[in-house]
């Protein structure tokens, strides 16, 4: 039955809306499970649904030469995947790849456009979110160019922690190498350095953040810059 929400809604963007608007929106949502490695958008292809992650995590990747992928953004419970839709665009510019399995609420793009048009609180929430996401994307561009792998890895782990609201998550080194746009050996070196400093534990594809403050000190400033934009918005 449409509108029967079986998973707890913990997407913060939706939860921030006035109760009346939030309840109406829920009738258009369908709960889905997103699985690690699943691709939900491809560049140049139509966006059929928008997604509001609860405990799932989605990476936005840009492709160079058609196959080299680099992460330019990350979306968790604080946001929405499919921001071109409220801007009136139905085609994705990026690949959206699930990097953390979990649940999300999705709505067809057509229905979402209508809801967006009719709901000023949703418009305000999304304009703020799109501003924060743009800040993240632009900061990531500078970060990839100027900062060393170890600091970038620390930043990336903290951003992931904030979005999945857990200090423990699964990751392969190969996946991390793609996310950070470096060779696998570079990720191995950076992860061992963080491990030697007792900031993380990394074994069999499972990351444990052991020392939040220490990891924040090891990350480049980009982490705090984006977090500040988010907190102010
Ligand atoms: Zn940086």
Coordinates of N, CA, C and O and ligand atoms in Angstrom, one line a residue, residues 139 142-144 147 152 155 220-223, ligand 1:
X139 N 34.9 22.3 -1.8 CA 36.0 22.1 -0.9 C 36.7 20.8 -1.2 O 37.9 20.7 -1.1
X142 N 39.3 21.3 -4.0 CA 40.5 21.9 -3.5 C 41.3 20.9 -2.7 O 42.5 20.8 -2.8
X143 N 40.6 20.1 -1.9 CA 41.2 19.1 -1.0 C 42.0 18.1 -1.8 O 43.1 17.8 -1.5
X144 N 41.3 17.6 -2.9 CA 42.0 16.6 -3.7 C 43.3 17.1 -4.4 O 44.2 16.3 -4.7
X147 N 45.8 18.5 -0.6 CA 46.1 17.9 0.7 C 46.6 16.5 0.6 O 46.2 15.8 -0.4
X152 N 43.5 13.5 4.0 CA 42.2 13.4 3.3 C 41.5 12.1 3.7 O 40.3 12.1 3.8
X155 N 39.8 13.0 7.0 CA 38.6 13.8 6.7 C 37.5 12.9 6.2 O 36.3 13.0 6.6
X220 N 42.6 17.2 7.4 CA 42.9 18.6 6.9 C 41.7 19.5 7.3 O 40.7 19.0 7.7
X221 N 41.9 20.8 7.2 CA 40.9 21.8 7.6 C 39.6 21.7 6.9 O 38.5 22.2 7.3
X222 N 39.7 21.0 5.7 CA 38.4 20.9 4.9 C 37.3 20.3 5.7 O 36.1 20.7 5.4
X223 N 37.6 19.4 6.6 CA 36.5 18.7 7.3 C 35.7 19.8 8.1 O 34.5 19.9 8.0
Ligands
LIG1 ZN1 41.5 18.9 2.6

